[in-house]
Short mmCIF file of C-alpha atoms in Angstrom, two decimals:
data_model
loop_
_atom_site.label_atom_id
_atom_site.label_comp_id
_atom_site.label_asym_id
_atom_site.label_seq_id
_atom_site.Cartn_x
_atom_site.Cartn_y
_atom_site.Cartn_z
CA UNK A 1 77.08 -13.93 -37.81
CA UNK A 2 77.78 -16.58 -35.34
CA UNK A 3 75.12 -18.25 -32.99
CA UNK A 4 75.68 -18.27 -29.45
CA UNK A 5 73.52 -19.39 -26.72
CA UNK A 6 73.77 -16.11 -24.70
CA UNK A 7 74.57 -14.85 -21.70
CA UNK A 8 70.54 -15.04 -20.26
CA UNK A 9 70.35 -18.51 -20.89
CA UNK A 10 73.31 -19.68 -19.50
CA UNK A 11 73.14 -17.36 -16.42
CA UNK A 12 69.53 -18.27 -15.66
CA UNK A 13 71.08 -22.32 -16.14
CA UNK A 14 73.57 -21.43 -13.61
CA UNK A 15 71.27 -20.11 -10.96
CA UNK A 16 69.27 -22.50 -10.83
CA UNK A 17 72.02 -25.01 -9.95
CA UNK A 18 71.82 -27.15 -13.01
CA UNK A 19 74.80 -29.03 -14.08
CA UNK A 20 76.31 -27.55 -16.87
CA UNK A 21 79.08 -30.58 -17.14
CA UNK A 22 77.43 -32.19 -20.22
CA UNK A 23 76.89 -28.91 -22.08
CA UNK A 24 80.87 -27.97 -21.43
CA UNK A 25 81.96 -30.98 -22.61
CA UNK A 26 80.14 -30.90 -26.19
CA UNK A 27 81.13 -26.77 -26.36
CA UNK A 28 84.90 -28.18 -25.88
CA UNK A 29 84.49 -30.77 -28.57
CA UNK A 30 83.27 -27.87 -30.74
CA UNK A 31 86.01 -25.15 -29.96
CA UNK A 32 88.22 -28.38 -31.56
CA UNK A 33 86.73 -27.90 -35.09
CA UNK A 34 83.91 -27.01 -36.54
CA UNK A 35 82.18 -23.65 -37.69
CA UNK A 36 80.71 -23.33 -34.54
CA UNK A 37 84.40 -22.80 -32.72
CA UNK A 38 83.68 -19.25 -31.94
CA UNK A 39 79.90 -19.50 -30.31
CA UNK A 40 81.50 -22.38 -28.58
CA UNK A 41 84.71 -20.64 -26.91
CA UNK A 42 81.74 -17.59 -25.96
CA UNK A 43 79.52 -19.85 -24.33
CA UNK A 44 82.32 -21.04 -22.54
CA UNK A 45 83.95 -17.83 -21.77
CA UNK A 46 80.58 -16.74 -20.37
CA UNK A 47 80.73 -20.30 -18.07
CA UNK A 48 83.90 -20.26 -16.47
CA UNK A 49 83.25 -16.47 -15.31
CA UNK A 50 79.76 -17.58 -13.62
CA UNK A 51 82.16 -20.24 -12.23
CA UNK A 52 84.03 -17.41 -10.53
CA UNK A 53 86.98 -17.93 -12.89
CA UNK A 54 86.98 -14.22 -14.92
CA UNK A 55 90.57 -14.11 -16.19
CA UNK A 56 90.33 -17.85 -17.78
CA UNK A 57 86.66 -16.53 -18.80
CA UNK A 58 88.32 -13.27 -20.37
CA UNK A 59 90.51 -15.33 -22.13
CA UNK A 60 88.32 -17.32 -24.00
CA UNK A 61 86.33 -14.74 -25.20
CA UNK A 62 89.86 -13.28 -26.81
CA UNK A 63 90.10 -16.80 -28.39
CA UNK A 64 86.43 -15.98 -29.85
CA UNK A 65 86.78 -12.74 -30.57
CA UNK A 66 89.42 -13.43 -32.89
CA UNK A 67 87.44 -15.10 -35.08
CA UNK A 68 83.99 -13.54 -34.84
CA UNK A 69 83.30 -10.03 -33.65
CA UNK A 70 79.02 -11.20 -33.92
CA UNK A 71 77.30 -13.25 -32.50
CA UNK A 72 73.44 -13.74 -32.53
CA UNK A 73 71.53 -15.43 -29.68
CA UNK A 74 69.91 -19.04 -30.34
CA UNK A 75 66.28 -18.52 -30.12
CA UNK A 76 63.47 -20.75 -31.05
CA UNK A 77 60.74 -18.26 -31.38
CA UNK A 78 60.05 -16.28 -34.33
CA UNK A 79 61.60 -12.68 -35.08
CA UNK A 80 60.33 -9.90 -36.35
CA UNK A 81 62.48 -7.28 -35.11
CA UNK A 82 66.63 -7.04 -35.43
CA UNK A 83 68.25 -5.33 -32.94
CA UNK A 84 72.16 -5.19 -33.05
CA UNK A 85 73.52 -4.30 -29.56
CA UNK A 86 77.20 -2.70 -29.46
CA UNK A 87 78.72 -4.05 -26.82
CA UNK A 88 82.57 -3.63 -25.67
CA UNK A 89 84.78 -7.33 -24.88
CA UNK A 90 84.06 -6.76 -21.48
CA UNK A 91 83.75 -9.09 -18.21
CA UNK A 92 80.24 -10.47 -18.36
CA UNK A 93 77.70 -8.15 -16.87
CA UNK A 94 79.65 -5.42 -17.69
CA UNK A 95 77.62 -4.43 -21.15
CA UNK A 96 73.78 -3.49 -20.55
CA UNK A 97 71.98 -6.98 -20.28
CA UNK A 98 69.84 -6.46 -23.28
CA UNK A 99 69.76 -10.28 -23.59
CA UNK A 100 67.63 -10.44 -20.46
CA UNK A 101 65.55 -7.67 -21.21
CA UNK A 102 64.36 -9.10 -25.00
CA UNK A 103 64.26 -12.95 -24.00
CA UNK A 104 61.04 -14.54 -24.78
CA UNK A 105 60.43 -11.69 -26.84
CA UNK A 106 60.10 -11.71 -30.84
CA UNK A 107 63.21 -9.56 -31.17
CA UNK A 108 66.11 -10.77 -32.91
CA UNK A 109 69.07 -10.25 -30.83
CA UNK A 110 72.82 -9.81 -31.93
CA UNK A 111 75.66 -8.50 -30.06
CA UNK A 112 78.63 -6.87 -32.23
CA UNK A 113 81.45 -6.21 -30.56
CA UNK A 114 83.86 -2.99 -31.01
CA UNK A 115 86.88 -1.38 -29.28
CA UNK A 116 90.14 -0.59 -31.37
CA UNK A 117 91.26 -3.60 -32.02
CA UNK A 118 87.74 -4.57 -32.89
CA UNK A 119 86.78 -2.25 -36.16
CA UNK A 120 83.64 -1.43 -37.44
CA UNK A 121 82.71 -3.71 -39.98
CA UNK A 122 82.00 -2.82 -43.60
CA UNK A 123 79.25 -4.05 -44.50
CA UNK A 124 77.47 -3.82 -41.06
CA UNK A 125 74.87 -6.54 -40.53
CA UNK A 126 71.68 -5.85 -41.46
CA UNK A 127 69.30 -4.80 -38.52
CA UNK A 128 66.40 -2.29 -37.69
CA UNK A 129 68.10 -0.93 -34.66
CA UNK A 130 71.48 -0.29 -32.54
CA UNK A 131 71.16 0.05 -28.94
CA UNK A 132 74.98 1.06 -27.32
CA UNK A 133 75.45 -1.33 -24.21
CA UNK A 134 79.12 -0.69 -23.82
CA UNK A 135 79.89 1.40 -20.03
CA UNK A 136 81.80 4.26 -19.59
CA UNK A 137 82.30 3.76 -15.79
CA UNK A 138 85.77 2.30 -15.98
CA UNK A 139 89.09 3.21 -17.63
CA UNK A 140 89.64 -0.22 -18.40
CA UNK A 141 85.87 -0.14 -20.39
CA UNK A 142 86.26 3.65 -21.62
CA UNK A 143 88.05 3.19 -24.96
CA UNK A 144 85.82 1.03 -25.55
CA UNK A 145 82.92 3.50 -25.45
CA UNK A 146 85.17 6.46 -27.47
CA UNK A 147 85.48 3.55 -30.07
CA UNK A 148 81.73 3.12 -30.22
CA UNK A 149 80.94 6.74 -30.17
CA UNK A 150 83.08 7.09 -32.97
CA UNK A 151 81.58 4.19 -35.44
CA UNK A 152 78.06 5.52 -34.58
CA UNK A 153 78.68 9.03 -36.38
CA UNK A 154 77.23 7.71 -39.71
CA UNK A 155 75.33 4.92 -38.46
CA UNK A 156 72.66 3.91 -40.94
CA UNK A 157 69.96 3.03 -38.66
CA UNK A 158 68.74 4.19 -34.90
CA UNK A 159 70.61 4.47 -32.43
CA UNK A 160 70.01 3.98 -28.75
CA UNK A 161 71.95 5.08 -25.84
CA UNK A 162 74.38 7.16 -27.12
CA UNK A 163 77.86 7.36 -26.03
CA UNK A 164 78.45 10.62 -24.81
CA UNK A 165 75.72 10.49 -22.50
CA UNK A 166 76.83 7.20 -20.97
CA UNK A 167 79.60 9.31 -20.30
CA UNK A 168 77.94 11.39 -17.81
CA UNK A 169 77.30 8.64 -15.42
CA UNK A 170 80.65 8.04 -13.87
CA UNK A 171 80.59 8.59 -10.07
CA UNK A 172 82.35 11.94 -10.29
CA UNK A 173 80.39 13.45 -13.46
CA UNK A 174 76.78 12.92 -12.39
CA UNK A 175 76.59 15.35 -9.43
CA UNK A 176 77.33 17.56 -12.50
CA UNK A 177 74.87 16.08 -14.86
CA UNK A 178 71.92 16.51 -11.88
CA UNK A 179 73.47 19.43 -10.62
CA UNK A 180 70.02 21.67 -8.63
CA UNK A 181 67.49 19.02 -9.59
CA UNK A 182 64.44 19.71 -6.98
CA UNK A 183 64.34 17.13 -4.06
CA UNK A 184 67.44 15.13 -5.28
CA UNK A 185 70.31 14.78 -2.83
CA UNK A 186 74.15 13.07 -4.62
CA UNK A 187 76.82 13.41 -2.86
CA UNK A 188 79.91 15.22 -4.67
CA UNK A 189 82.63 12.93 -5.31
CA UNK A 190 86.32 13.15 -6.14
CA UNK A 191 88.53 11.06 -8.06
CA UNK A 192 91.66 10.81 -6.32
CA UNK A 193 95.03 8.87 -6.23
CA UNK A 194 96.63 6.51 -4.23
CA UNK A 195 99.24 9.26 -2.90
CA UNK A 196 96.76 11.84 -2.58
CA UNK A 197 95.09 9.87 -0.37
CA UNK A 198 97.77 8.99 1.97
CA UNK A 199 98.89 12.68 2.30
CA UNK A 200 95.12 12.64 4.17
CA UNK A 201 96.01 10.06 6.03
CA UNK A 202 99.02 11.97 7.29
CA UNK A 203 97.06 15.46 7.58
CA UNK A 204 99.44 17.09 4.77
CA UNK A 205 96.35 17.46 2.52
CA UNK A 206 92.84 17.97 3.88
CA UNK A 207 89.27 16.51 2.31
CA UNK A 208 88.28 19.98 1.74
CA UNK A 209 91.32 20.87 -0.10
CA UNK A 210 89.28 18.07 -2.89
CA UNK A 211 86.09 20.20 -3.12
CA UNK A 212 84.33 22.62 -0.73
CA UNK A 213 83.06 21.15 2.44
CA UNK A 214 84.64 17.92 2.25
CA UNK A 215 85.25 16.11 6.12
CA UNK A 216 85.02 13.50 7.65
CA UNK A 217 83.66 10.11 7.56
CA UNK A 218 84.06 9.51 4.18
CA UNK A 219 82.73 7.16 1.47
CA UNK A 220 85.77 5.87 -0.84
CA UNK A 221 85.61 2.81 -3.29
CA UNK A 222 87.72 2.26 -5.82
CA UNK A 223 87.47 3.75 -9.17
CA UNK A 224 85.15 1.27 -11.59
CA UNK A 225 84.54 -1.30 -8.80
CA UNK A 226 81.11 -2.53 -8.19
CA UNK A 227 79.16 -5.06 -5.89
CA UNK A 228 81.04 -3.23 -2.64
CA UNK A 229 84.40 -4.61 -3.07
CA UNK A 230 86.35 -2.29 -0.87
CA UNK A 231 83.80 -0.04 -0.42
CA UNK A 232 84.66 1.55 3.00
CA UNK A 233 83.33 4.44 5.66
CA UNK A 234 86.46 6.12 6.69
CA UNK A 235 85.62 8.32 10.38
CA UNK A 236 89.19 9.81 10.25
CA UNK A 237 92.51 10.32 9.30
CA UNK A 238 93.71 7.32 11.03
CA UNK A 239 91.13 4.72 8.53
CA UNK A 240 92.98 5.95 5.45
CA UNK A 241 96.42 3.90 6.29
CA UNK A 242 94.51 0.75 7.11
CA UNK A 243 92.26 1.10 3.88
CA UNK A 244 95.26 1.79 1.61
CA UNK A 245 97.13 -1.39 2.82
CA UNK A 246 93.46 -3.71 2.13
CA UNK A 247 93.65 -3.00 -1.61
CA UNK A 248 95.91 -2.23 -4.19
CA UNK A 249 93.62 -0.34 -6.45
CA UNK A 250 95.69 3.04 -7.99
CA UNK A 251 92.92 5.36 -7.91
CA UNK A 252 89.27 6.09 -5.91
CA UNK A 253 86.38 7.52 -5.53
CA UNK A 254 85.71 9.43 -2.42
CA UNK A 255 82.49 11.28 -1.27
CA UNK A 256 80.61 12.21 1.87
CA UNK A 257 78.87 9.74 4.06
CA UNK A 258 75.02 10.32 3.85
CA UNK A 259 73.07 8.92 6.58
CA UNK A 260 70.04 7.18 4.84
CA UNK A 261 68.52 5.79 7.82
CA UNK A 262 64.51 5.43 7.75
CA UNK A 263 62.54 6.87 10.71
CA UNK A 264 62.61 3.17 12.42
CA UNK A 265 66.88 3.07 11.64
CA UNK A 266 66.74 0.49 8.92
CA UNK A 267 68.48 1.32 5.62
CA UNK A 268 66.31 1.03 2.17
CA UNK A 269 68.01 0.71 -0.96
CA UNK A 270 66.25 1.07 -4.14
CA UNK A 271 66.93 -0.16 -8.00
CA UNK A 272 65.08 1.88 -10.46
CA UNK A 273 64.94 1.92 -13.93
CA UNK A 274 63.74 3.93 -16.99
CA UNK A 275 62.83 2.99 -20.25
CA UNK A 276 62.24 5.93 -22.33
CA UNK A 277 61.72 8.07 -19.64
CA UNK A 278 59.64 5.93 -17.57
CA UNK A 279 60.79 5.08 -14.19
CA UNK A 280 60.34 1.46 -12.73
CA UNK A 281 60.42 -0.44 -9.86
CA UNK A 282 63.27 -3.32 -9.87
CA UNK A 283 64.02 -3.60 -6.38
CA UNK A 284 64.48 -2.63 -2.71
CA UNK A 285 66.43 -4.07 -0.22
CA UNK A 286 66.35 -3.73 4.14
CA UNK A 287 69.11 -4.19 5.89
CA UNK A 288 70.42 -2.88 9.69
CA UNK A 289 74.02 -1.36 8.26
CA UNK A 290 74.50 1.51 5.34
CA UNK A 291 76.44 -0.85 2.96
CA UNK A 292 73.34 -2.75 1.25
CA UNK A 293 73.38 -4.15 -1.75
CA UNK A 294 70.60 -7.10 -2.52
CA UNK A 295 72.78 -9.89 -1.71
CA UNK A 296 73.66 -8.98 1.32
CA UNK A 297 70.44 -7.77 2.91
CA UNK A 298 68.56 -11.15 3.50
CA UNK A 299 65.40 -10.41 1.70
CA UNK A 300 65.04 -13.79 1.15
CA UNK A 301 64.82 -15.06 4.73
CA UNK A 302 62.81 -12.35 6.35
CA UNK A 303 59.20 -12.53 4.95
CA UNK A 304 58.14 -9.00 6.40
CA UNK A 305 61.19 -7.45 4.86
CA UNK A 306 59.59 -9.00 1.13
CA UNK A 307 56.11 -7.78 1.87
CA UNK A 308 57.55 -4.18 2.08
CA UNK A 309 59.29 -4.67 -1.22
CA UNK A 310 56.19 -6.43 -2.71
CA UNK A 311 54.30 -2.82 -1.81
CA UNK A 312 57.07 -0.91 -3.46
CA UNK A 313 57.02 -2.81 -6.53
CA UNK A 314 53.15 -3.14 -7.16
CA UNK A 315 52.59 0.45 -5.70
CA UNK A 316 54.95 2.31 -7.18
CA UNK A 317 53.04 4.86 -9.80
CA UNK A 318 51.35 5.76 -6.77
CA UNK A 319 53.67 6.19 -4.04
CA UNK A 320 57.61 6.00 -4.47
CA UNK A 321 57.19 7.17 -8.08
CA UNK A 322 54.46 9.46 -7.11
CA UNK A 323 56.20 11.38 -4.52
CA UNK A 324 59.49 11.89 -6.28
CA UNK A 325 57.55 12.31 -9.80
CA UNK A 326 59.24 15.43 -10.36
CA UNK A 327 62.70 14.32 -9.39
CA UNK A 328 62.65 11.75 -11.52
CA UNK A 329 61.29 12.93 -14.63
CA UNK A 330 63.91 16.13 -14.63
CA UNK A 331 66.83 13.24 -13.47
CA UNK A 332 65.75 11.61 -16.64
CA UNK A 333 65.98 14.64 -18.71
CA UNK A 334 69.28 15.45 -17.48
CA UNK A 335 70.46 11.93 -18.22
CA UNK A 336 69.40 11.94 -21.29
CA UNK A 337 69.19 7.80 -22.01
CA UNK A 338 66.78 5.68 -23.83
CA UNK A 339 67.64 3.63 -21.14
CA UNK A 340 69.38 3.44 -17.68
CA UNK A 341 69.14 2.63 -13.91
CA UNK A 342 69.98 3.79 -10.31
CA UNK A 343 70.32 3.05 -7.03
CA UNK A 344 68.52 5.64 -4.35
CA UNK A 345 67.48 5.95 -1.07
CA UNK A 346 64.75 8.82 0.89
CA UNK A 347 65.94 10.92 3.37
CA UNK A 348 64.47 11.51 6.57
CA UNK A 349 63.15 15.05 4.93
CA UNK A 350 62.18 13.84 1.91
CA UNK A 351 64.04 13.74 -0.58
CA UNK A 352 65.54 11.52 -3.61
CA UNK A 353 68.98 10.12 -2.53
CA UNK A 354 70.95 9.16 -5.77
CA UNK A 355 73.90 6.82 -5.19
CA UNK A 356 74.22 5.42 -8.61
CA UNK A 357 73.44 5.75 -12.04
CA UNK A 358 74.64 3.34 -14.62
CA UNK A 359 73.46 1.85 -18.22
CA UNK A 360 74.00 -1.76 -17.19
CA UNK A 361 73.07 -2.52 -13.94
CA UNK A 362 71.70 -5.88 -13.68
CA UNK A 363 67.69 -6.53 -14.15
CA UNK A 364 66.33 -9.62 -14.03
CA UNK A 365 63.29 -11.94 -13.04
CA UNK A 366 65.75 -15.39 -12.22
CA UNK A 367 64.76 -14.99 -8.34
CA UNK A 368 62.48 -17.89 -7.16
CA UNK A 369 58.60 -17.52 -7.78
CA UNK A 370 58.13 -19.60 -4.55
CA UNK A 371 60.18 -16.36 -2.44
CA UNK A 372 59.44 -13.67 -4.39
CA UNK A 373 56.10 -14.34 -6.16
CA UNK A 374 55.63 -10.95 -7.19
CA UNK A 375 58.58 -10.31 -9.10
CA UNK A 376 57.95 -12.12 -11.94
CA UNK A 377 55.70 -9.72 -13.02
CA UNK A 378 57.01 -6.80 -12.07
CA UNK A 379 60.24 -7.56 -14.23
CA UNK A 380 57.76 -8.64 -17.04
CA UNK A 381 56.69 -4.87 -17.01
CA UNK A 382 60.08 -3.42 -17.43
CA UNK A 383 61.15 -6.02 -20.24
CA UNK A 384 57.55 -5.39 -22.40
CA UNK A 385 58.38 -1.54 -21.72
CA UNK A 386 61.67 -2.15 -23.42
CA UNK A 387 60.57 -3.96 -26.11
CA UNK A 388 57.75 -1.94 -26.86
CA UNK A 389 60.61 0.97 -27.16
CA UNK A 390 62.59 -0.72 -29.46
CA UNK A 391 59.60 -1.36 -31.82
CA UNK A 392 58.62 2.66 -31.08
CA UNK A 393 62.18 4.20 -32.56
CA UNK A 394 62.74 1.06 -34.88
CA UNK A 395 59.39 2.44 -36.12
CA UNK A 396 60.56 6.32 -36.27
CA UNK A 397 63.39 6.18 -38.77
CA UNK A 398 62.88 7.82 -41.74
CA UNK A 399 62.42 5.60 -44.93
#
């Protein structure tokens, strides 16, 4: 088991601007010899892609992987808790950040990596519990996952998040999974191809030809992107040409557009997340146009904007969460995850607005105490809740 300093750490370094030269320079002297090579050539991997650099970032953790297929994450306080999180040799924020969500905690945290090139190791290292973090929202990430579901079979100990239902979140499989749950509105989407699509383009195939009641505009992203890129509202025919020649992407997701506007024609985009069942609040974001994602909605610069999320956050049990209570606890039943997030919206009439469900969307509490001084604690909710999970079902296994 190799020791790493771990993703948290050196993300939470990065965002606060601090210069990482120094600590780059002794990680290269280490990748030159040492028994250290491995952590050394993570760490770095993990650096260059917060640097914006992912394919020189993807390559170094090939270097590491090589060698090591664990790694544990440096920690000065003490453990009493080992939890081994199965992770696939991803770009970084692809795996669930469990890192983030145990820091400061007394749980000892080590990431094993799988995929088939990557076998299950025999023996396994010991531990109390496994918690899958790998995605199944990509086809680049799913054999990944089909390796992982296949090593847990036997496992020896608890297991977390399992496989198949991680599954069920891709864009065009969870209108299925929350298929008639009261007050919840998903769009159906379709997976379609690159000439597929330009046949609508040229009118010699027609949306509804994908599923029933299909038109115009039209929501299409390509399939496992994230963070908007080339997310697009198409109004006609004439949008798909133009789209097709922006990106080179083979396959993509297409759905109806759903007007979330709020009564006063703002757009409110919500990050939710249960643990166990529980729903919390992670965020909401305000912004005049219907692609909003955090970063792009100014939150930080408009002080009213943060007193609404503020209300959201501290409020919740007793108004968001109370008035889609229902909604959410059956949407967590369907899911069927120890743990997982979305991103939602309220419509004008009422109801729950699902856009997204995924098992590692990012949670953390790195924004700045002087802007958002009520986050901190919000965020400390959802890690304790986590934790206190983890000790729950390490707790539960028989022997």
């Amino acid at each position: 088991c190799i020791r790493d300093s771990g993703t948290a750490a050196l993300t939470r370094a990065a965002s606060q601007g601090l210069d990482l030269t120094t600590v780059v320079d002794a990680l290269g002297a280490a990748v030159l010899s040492g028994p250290a090579k491995a952590a050394a050539l993570m760490d770095l991997s993990a650096i260059e892609q917060l640097n914006g650099r992912l394919q020189e970032g993807l390559a170094l953790q090939a270097r590491a992987l090589e060698q090591c297929q664990i790694y544990e994450t440096v920690t000065e306080a003490a453990t009493d808790l080992h939890l081994l999180v199965l992770a696939g040799p991803i770009h970084l924020g692809g795996n669930t950040p469990t890192d983030f969500l145990t820091e400061g905690s007394s749980i000892r945290h080590t990431t094993m990596y799988l995929g088939p090139d990557l076998a299950r190791p025999d023996p396994l290292p010991e531990h109390d519990i496994a918690f899958v973090a790998a995605p199944g929202d990509t086809d680049s990430s799913r054999p990944f996952l089909l390796h992982i579901a296949d090593c847990v079979c036997d496992w020896p100990r608890p297991v977390l998040n399992t496989p198949g239902a991680i599954m069920g979140l891709e864009r065009d499989q969870l209108p299925m999974t929350l298929r008639d749950t009261p007050r919840l509105w998903i769009p159906n989407t379709a997976r379609i191809d690159r000439e597929d699509l330009a046949k609508i383009g040229c009118g010699a195939l027609r949306p509804d030809d994908l599923f029933a009641d299909l038109d115009f505009p039209l929501v299409l992203r390509p399939v496992g992107s994230h963070a908007g890129r080339n997310l697009e509202l198409l109004s006609g025919a004439a949008d798909v040409q133009g789209y097709l020649s922006s990106c080179v992407d083979p396959e993509f997701f297409v759905s109806p557009y759903i007007d979330y506007r709020s009564a006063d024609g703002a757009f409110r985009k919500y990050r939710i997340v249960f643990v166990d069942g529980k729903p919390y609040a992670c965020h909401m974001a305000i912004a005049d146009q219907w692609k909003v994602w955090y970063m792009n909605a100014g939150m930080d610069q408009v002080a009213e904007k943060r007193r609404e999320e503020q209300r959201f956050m501290e409020r919740f049990d007793d108004e968001f969460g109370h008035r889609h209570r229902e909604t959410l606890r059956e949407l967590a039943r369907k899911v069927d995850l120890d743990y997982f997030g979305i991103d939602c919206a309220e419509s004008l009439d009422g109801r729950l607005v699902v856009f997204e469900a995924d098992n590692a969307l990012i949670v953390h509490d790195m924004d700045s105490d002087l802007v958002f001084p009520y986050k901190r604690n919000q965020m400390q909710k959802v890690f304790a809740a986590f934790v206190g999970m983890l000790r729950a079902r390490a707790a539960d296994r028989p022997g």
